[in-house]
mmCIF file of C-alpha atoms in Angstrom:
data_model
loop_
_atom_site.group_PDB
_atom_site.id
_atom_site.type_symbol
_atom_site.label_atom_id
_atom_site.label_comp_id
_atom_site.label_asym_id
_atom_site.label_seq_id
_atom_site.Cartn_x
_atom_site.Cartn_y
_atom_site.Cartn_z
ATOM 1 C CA UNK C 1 16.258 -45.632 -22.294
ATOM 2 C CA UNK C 2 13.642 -48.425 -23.419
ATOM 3 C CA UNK C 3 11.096 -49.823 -20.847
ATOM 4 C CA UNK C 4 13.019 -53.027 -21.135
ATOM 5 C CA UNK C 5 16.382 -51.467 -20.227
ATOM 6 C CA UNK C 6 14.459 -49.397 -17.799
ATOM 7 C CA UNK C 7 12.910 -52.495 -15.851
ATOM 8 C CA UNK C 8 16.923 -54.570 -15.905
ATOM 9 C CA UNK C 9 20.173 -54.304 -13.852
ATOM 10 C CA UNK C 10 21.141 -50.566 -13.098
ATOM 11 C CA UNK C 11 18.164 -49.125 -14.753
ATOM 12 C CA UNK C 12 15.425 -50.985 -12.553
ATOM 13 C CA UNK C 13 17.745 -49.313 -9.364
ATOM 14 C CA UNK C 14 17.270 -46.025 -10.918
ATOM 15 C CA UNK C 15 13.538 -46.273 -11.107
ATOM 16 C CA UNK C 16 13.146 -47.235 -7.883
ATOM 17 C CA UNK C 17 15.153 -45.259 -5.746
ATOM 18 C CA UNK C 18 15.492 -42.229 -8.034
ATOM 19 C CA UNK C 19 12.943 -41.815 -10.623
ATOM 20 C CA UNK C 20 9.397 -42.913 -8.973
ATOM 21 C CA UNK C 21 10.378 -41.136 -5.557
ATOM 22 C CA UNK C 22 11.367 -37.617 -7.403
ATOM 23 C CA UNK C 23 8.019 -38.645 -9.309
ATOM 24 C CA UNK C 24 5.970 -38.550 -6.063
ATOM 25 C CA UNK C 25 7.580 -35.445 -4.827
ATOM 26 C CA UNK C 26 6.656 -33.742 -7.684
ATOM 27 C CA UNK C 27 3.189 -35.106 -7.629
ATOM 28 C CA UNK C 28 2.937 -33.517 -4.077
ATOM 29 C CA UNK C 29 4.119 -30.170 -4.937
ATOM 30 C CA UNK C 30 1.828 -30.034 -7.474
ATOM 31 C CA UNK C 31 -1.115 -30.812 -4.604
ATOM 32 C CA UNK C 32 0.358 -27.726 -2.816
ATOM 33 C CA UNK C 33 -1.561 -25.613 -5.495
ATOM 34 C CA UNK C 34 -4.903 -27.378 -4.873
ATOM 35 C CA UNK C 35 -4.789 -26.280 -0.803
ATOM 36 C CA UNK C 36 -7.575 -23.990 -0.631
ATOM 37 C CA UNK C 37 -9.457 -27.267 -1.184
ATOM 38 C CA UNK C 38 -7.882 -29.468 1.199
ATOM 39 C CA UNK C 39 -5.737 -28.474 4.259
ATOM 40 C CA UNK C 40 -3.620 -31.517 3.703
ATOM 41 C CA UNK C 41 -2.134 -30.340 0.370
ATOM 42 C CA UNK C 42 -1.942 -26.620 1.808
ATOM 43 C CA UNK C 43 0.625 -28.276 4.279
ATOM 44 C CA UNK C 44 2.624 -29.397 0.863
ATOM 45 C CA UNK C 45 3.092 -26.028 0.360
ATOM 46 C CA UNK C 46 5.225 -25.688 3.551
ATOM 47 C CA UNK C 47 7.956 -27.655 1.516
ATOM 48 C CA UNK C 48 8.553 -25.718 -1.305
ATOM 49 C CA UNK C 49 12.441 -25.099 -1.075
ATOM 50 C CA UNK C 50 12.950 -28.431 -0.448
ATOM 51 C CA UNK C 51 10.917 -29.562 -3.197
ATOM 52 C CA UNK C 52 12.962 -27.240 -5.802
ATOM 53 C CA UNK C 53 16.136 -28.609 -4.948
ATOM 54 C CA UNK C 54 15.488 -32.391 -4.615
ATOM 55 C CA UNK C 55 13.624 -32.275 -7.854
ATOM 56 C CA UNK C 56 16.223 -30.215 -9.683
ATOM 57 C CA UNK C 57 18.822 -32.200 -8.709
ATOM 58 C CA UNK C 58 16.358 -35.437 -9.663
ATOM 59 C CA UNK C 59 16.092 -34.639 -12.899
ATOM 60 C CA UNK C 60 19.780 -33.577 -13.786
ATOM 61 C CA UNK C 61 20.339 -37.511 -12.780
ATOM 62 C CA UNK C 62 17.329 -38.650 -14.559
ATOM 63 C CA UNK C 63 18.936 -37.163 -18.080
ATOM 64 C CA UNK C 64 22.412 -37.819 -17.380
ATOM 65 C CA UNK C 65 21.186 -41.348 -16.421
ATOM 66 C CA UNK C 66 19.800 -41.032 -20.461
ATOM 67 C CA UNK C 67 15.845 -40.636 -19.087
ATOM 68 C CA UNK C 68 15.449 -37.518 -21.108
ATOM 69 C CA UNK C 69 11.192 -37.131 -20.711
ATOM 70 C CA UNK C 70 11.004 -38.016 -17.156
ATOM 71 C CA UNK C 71 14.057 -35.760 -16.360
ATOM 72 C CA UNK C 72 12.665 -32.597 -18.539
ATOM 73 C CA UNK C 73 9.699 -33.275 -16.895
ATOM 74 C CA UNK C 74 11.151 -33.792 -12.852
ATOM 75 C CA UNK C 75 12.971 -30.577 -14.020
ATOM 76 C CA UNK C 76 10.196 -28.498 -15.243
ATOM 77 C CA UNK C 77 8.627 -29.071 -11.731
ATOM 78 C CA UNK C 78 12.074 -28.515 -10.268
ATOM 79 C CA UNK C 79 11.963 -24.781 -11.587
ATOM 80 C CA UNK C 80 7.829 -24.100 -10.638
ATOM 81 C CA UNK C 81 8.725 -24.307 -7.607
ATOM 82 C CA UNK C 82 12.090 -22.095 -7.362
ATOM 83 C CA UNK C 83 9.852 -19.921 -9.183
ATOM 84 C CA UNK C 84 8.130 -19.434 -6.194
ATOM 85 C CA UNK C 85 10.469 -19.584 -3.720
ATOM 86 C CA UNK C 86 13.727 -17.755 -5.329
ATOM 87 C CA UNK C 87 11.590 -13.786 -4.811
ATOM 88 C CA UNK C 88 12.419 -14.394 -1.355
ATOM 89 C CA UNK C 89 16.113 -13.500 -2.069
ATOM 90 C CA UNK C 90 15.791 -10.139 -4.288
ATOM 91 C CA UNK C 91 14.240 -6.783 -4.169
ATOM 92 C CA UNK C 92 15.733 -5.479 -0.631
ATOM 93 C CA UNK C 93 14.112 -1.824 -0.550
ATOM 94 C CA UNK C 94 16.337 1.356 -0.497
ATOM 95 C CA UNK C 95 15.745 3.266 2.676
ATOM 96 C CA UNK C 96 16.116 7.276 2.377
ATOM 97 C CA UNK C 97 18.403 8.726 5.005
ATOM 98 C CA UNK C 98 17.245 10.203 8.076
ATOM 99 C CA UNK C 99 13.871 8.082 7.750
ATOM 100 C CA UNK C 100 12.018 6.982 11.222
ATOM 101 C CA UNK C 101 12.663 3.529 12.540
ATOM 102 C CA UNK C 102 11.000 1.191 14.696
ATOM 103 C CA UNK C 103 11.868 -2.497 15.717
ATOM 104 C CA UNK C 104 9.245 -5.055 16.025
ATOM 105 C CA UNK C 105 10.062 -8.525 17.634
ATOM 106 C CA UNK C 106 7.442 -11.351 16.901
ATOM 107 C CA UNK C 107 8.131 -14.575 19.319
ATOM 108 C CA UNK C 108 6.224 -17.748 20.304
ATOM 109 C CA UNK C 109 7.872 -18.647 23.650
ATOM 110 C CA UNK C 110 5.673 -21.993 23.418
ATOM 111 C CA UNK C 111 3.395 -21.935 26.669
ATOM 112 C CA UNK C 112 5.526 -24.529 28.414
ATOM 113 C CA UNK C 113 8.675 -22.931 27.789
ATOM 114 C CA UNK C 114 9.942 -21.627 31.405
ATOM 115 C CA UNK C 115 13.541 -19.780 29.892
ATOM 116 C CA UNK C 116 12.035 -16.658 30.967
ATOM 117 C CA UNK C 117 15.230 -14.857 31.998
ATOM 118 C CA UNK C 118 17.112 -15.933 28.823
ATOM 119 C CA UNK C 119 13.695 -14.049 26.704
ATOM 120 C CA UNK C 120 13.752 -11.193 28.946
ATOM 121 C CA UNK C 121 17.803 -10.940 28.286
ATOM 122 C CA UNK C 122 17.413 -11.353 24.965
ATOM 123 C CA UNK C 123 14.304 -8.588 24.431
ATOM 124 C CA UNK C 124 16.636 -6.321 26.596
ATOM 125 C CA UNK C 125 19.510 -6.628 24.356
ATOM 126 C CA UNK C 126 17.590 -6.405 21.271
ATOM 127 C CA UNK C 127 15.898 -3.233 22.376
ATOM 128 C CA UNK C 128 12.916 -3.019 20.144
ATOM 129 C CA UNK C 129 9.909 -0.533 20.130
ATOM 130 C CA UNK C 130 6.975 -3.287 19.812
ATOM 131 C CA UNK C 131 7.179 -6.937 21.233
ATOM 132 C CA UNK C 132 4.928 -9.963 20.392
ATOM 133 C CA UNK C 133 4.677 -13.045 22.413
ATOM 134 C CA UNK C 134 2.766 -15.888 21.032
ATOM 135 C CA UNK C 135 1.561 -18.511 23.558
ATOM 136 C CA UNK C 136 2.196 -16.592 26.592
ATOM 137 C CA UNK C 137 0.109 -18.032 29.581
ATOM 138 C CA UNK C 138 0.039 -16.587 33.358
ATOM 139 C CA UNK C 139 3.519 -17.524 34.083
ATOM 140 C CA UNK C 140 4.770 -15.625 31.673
ATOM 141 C CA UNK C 141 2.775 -12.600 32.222
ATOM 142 C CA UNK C 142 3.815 -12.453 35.899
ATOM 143 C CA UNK C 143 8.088 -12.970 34.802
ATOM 144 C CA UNK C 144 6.971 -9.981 32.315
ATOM 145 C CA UNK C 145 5.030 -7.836 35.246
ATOM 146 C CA UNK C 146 8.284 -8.391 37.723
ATOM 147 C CA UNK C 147 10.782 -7.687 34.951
ATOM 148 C CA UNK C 148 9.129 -4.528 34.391
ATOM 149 C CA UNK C 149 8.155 -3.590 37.905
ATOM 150 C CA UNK C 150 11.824 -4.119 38.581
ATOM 151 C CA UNK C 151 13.061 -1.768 35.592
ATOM 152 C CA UNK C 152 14.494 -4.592 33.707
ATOM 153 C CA UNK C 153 12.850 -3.816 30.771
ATOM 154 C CA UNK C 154 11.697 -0.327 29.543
ATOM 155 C CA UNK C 155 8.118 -1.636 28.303
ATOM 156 C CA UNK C 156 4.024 -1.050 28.770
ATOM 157 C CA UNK C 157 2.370 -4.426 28.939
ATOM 158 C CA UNK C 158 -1.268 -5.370 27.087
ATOM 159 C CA UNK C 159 -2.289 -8.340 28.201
ATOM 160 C CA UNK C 160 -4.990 -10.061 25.965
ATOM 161 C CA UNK C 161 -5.324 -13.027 27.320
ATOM 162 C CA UNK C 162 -9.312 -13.534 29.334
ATOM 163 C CA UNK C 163 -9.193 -15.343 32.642
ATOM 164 C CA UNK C 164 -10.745 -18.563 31.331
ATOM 165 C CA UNK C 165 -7.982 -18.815 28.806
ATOM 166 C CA UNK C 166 -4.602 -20.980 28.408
ATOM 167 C CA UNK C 167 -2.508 -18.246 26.576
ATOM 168 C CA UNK C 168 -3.069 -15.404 24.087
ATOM 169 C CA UNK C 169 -0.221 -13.055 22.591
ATOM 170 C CA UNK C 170 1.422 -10.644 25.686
ATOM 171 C CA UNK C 171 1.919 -7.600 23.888
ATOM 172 C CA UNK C 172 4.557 -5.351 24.948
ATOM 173 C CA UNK C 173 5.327 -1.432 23.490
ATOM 174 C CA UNK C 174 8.177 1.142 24.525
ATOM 175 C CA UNK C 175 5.887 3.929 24.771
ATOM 176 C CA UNK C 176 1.808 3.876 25.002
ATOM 177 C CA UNK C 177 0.033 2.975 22.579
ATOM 178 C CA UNK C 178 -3.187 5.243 21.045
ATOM 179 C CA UNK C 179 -5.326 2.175 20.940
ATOM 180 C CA UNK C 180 -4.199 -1.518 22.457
ATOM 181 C CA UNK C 181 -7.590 -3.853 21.305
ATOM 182 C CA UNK C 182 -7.959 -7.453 21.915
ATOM 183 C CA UNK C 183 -9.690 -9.300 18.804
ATOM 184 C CA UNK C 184 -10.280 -12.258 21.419
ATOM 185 C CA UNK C 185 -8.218 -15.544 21.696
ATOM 186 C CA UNK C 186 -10.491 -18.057 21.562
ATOM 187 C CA UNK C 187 -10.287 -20.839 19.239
ATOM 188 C CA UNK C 188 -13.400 -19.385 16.565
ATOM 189 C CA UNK C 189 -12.131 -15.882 17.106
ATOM 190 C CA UNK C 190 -9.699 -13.473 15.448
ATOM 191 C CA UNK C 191 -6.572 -14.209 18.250
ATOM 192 C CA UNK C 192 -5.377 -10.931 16.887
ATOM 193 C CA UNK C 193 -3.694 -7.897 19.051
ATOM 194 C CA UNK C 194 -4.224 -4.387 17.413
ATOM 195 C CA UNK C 195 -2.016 -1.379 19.149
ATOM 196 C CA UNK C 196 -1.477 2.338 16.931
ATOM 197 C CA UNK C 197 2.063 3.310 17.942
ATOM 198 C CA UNK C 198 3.834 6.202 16.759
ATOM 199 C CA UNK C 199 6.757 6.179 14.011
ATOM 200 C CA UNK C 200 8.143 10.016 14.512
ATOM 201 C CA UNK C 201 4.725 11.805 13.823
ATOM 202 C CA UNK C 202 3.288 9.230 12.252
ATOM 203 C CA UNK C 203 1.215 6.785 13.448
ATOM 204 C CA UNK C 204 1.704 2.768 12.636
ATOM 205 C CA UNK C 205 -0.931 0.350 13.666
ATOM 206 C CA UNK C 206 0.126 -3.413 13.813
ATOM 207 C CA UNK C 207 -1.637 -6.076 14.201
ATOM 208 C CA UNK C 208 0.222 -9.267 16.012
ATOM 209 C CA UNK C 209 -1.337 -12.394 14.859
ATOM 210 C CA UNK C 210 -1.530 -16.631 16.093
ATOM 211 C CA UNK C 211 -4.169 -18.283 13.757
ATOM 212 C CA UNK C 212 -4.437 -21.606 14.922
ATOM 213 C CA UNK C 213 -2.052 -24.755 13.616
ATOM 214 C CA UNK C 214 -3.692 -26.451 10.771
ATOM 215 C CA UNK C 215 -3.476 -30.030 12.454
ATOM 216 C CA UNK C 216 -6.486 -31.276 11.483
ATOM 217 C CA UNK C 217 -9.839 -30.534 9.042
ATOM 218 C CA UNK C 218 -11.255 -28.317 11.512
ATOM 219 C CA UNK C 219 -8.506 -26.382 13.074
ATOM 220 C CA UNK C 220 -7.609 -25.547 9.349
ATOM 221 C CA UNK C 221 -11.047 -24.233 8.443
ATOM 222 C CA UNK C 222 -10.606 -21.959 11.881
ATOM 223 C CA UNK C 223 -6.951 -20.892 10.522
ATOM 224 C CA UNK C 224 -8.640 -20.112 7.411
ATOM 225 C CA UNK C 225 -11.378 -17.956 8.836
ATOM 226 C CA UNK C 226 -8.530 -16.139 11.286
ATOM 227 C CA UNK C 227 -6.718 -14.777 7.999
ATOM 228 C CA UNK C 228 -10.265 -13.862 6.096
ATOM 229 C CA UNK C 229 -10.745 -11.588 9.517
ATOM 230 C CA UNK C 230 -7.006 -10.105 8.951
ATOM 231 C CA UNK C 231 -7.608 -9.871 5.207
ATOM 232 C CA UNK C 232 -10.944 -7.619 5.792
ATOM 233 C CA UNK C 233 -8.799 -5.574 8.834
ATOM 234 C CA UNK C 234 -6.292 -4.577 6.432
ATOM 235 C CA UNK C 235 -8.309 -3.683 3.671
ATOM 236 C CA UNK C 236 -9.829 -1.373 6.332
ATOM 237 C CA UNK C 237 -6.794 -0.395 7.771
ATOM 238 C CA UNK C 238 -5.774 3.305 6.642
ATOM 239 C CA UNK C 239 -1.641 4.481 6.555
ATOM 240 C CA UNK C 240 1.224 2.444 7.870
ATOM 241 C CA UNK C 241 -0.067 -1.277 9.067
ATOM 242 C CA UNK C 242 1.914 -3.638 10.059
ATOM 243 C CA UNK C 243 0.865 -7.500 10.094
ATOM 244 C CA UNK C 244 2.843 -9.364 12.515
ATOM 245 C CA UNK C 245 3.454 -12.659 13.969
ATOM 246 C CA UNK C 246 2.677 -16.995 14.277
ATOM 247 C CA UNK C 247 1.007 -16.966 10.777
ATOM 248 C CA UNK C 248 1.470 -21.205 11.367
ATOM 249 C CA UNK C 249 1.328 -21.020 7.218
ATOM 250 C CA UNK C 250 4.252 -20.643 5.116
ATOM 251 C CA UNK C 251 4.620 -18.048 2.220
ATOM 252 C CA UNK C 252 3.397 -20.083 -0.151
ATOM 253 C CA UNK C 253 0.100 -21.172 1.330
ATOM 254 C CA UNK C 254 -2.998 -19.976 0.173
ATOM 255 C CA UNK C 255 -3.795 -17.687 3.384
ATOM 256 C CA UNK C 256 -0.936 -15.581 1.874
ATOM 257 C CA UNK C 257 -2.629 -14.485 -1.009
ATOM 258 C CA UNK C 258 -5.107 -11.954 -0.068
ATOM 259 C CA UNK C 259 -2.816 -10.508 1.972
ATOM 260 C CA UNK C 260 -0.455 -9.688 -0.306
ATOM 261 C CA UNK C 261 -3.040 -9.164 -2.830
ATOM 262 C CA UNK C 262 -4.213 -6.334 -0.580
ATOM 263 C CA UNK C 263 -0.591 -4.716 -1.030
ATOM 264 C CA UNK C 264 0.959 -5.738 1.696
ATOM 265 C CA UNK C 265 4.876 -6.728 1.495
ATOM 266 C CA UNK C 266 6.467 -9.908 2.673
ATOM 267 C CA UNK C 267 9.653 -8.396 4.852
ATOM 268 C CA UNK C 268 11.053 -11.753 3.769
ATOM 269 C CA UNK C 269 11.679 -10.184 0.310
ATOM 270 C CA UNK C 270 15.494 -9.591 -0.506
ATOM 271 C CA UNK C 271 16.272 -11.545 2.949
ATOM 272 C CA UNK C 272 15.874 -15.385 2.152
ATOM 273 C CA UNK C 273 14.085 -17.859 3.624
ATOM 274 C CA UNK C 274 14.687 -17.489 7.333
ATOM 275 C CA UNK C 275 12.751 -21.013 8.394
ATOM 276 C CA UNK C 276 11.689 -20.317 11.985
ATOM 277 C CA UNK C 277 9.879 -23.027 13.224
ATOM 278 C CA UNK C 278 11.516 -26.109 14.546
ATOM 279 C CA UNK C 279 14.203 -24.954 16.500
ATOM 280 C CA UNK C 280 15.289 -28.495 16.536
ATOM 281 C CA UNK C 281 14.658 -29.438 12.936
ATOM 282 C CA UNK C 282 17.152 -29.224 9.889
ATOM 283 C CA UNK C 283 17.367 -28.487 6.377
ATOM 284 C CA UNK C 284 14.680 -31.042 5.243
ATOM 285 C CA UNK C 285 12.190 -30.008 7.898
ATOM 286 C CA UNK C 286 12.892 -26.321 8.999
ATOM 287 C CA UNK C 287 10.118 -24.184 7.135
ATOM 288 C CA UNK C 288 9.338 -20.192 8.221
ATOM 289 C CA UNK C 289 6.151 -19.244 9.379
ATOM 290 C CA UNK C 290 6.592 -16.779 11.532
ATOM 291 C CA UNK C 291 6.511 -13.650 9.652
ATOM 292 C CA UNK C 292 6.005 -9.849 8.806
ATOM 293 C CA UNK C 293 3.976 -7.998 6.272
ATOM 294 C CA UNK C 294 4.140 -4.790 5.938
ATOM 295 C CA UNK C 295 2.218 -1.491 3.836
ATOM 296 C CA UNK C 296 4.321 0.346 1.227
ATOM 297 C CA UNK C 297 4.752 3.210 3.704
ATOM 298 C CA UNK C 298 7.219 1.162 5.052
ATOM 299 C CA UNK C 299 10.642 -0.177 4.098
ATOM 300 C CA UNK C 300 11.989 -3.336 5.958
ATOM 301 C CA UNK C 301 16.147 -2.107 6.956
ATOM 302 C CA UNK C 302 16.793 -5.540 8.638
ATOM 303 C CA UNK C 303 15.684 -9.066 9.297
ATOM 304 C CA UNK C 304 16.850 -11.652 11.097
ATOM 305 C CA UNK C 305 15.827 -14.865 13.836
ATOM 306 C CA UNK C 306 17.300 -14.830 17.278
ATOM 307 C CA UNK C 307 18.708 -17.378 19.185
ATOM 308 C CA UNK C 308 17.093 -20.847 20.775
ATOM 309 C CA UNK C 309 15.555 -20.045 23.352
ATOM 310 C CA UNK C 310 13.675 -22.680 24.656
ATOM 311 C CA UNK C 311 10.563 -22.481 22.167
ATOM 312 C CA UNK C 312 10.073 -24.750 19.403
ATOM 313 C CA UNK C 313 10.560 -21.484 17.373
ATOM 314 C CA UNK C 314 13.202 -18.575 17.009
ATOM 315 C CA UNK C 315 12.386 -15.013 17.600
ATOM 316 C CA UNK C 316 11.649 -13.212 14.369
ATOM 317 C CA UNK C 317 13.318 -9.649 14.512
ATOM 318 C CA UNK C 318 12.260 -7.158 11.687
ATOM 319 C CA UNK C 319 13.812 -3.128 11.174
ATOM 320 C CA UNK C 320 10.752 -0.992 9.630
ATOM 321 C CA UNK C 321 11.597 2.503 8.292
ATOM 322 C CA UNK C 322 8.946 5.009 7.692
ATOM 323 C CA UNK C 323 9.308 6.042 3.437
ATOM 324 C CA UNK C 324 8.252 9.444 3.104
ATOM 325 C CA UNK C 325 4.985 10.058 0.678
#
């Protein structure tokens, strides 16, 4: 198609509503690569999925509409993305019989969230060895303390949130831990939980996680830090670890990279996307960044997001089985 056909009738429609606006997507997913720079384009990266698709199907129109360089090139950017999302879906792990297993639940109950029975239910059904609650402020430490003073739930509680704080992450573990160690919750420090809990004779040390959201410049830069402090812990970190939690970054954001660098293994792999976070978003808005990364000692069995339960984010339930050296 000429420029003059382009800019007449039908083909001045197609630039406007298709062709520039598949354009500017692809523009912006091509910023996501640039967001170590500048937290604004790291949030691009959120949208990956959503970019493949729109642009693949943007420029299959764009060359059946005869627009063959814009549509190779719409496509092209169609398939760097997919290339980064579509690992998600392949390489579950085999897991040897008879091998340990331990179920971790990662969960921000959002601080003003008061469905406190329908949690406790829930972590009751779902039986699992380690718990982490993101955002969990005095209320829901005392619903916790009564639920397990009252034999509802079959649990040690680690509290790690300082008197002078909001909320921190309520940790919760079937059977005591070796070590339980607060890296502090304040905004400029680690808001980590570290607890050693044992996997048959072995011992597995997770750390649950909440970096901050990356709203603005300078919560970003403190997001940034949180994961350089998680990236030096697990290059420390010796046997089975266990990363855990509220990463408020998607898969494809540049936090991720050290991380996985470091040999750590995205349970998401061979399980899809899973997008956690919001509850009360949909297909175009939905992303997952609540997450579990594991060390090759480990196999994931199962994964899989609870129900709604009142937070702006489902539960994030992940099977670990210990693979034997």
């Amino acid at each position: 198609m000429t420029i003059g056909e382009a800019l007449t009738g039908v083909g001045l429609a197609w630039l406007i509503v298709v062709a520039i606006p598949v354009l500017l997507i692809g523009l912006i997913s091509l910023a996501g690569f640039f967001g170590r720079w500048w937290w604004v384009f790291d949030l691009a990266t959120s949208f990956r999925p959503q970019f493949a698709a729109v642009l693949l199907a943007g420029g299959a129109a764009l060359l059946l509409r005869s627009w063959p360089r814009l549509g190779w090139v719409i496509l092209t950017l169609g398939v760097v993305n997919l290339a980064y999302v579509a690992p998600l879906f392949w390489g579950k792990q085999t897991i040897p019989a008879a091998s340990p297993t331990m179920r971790v639940v990662s969960f921000n109950v959002q601080g003003q969230n008061e469905q406190y029975e329908q949690v406790i239910e829930f972590l009751s059904e779902v039986n699992a060895d380690v718990v982490f609650l993101h955002e969990a402020n005095r209320l829901w430490e005392r619903a916790f303390t009564e639920a397990l003073a009252g034999g509802r739930l079959p649990y040690r509680q680690h509290r790690s949130r300082p008197d002078h704080l909001v909320f921190s992450t309520l940790t919760l573990t079937r059977d005591s831990p070796s070590e339980a160690i607060s890296h502090g919750w304040g905004e400029r420090q680690a808001r980590a939980m570290e607890v050693v809990v044992s996997l048959g004779t072995t011992e597995v040390t997770i750390l649950g996680i909440h970096p901050l959201a990356p709203t603005n410049a300078r919560r970003a830069a403190l997001r940034d830090a949180q994961f350089e402090f998680v990236a030096d812990w697990v290059g420390r970190a010796r046997g089975p670890t266990v990363v855990a939690g509220d990463f408020n970054a998607t898969p494809w954001s540049h936090v991720f990279g050290p991380l996985t660098g470091s040999g750590l293994r995205n349970s998401q792999r061979g399980f899809g996307l899973a997008p956690s976070f919001p509850v009360d978003g949909n297909i175009l808005t939905r992303v997952p960044i609540d997450h579990l990364l594991h060390s090759s000692h480990l196999a994931v069995s199962d994964r899989w997001l609870g129900p709604d339960l009142g937070s702006d984010h489902f539960p994030l339930v992940v099977d670990l089985a210990l693979i034997p050296s």
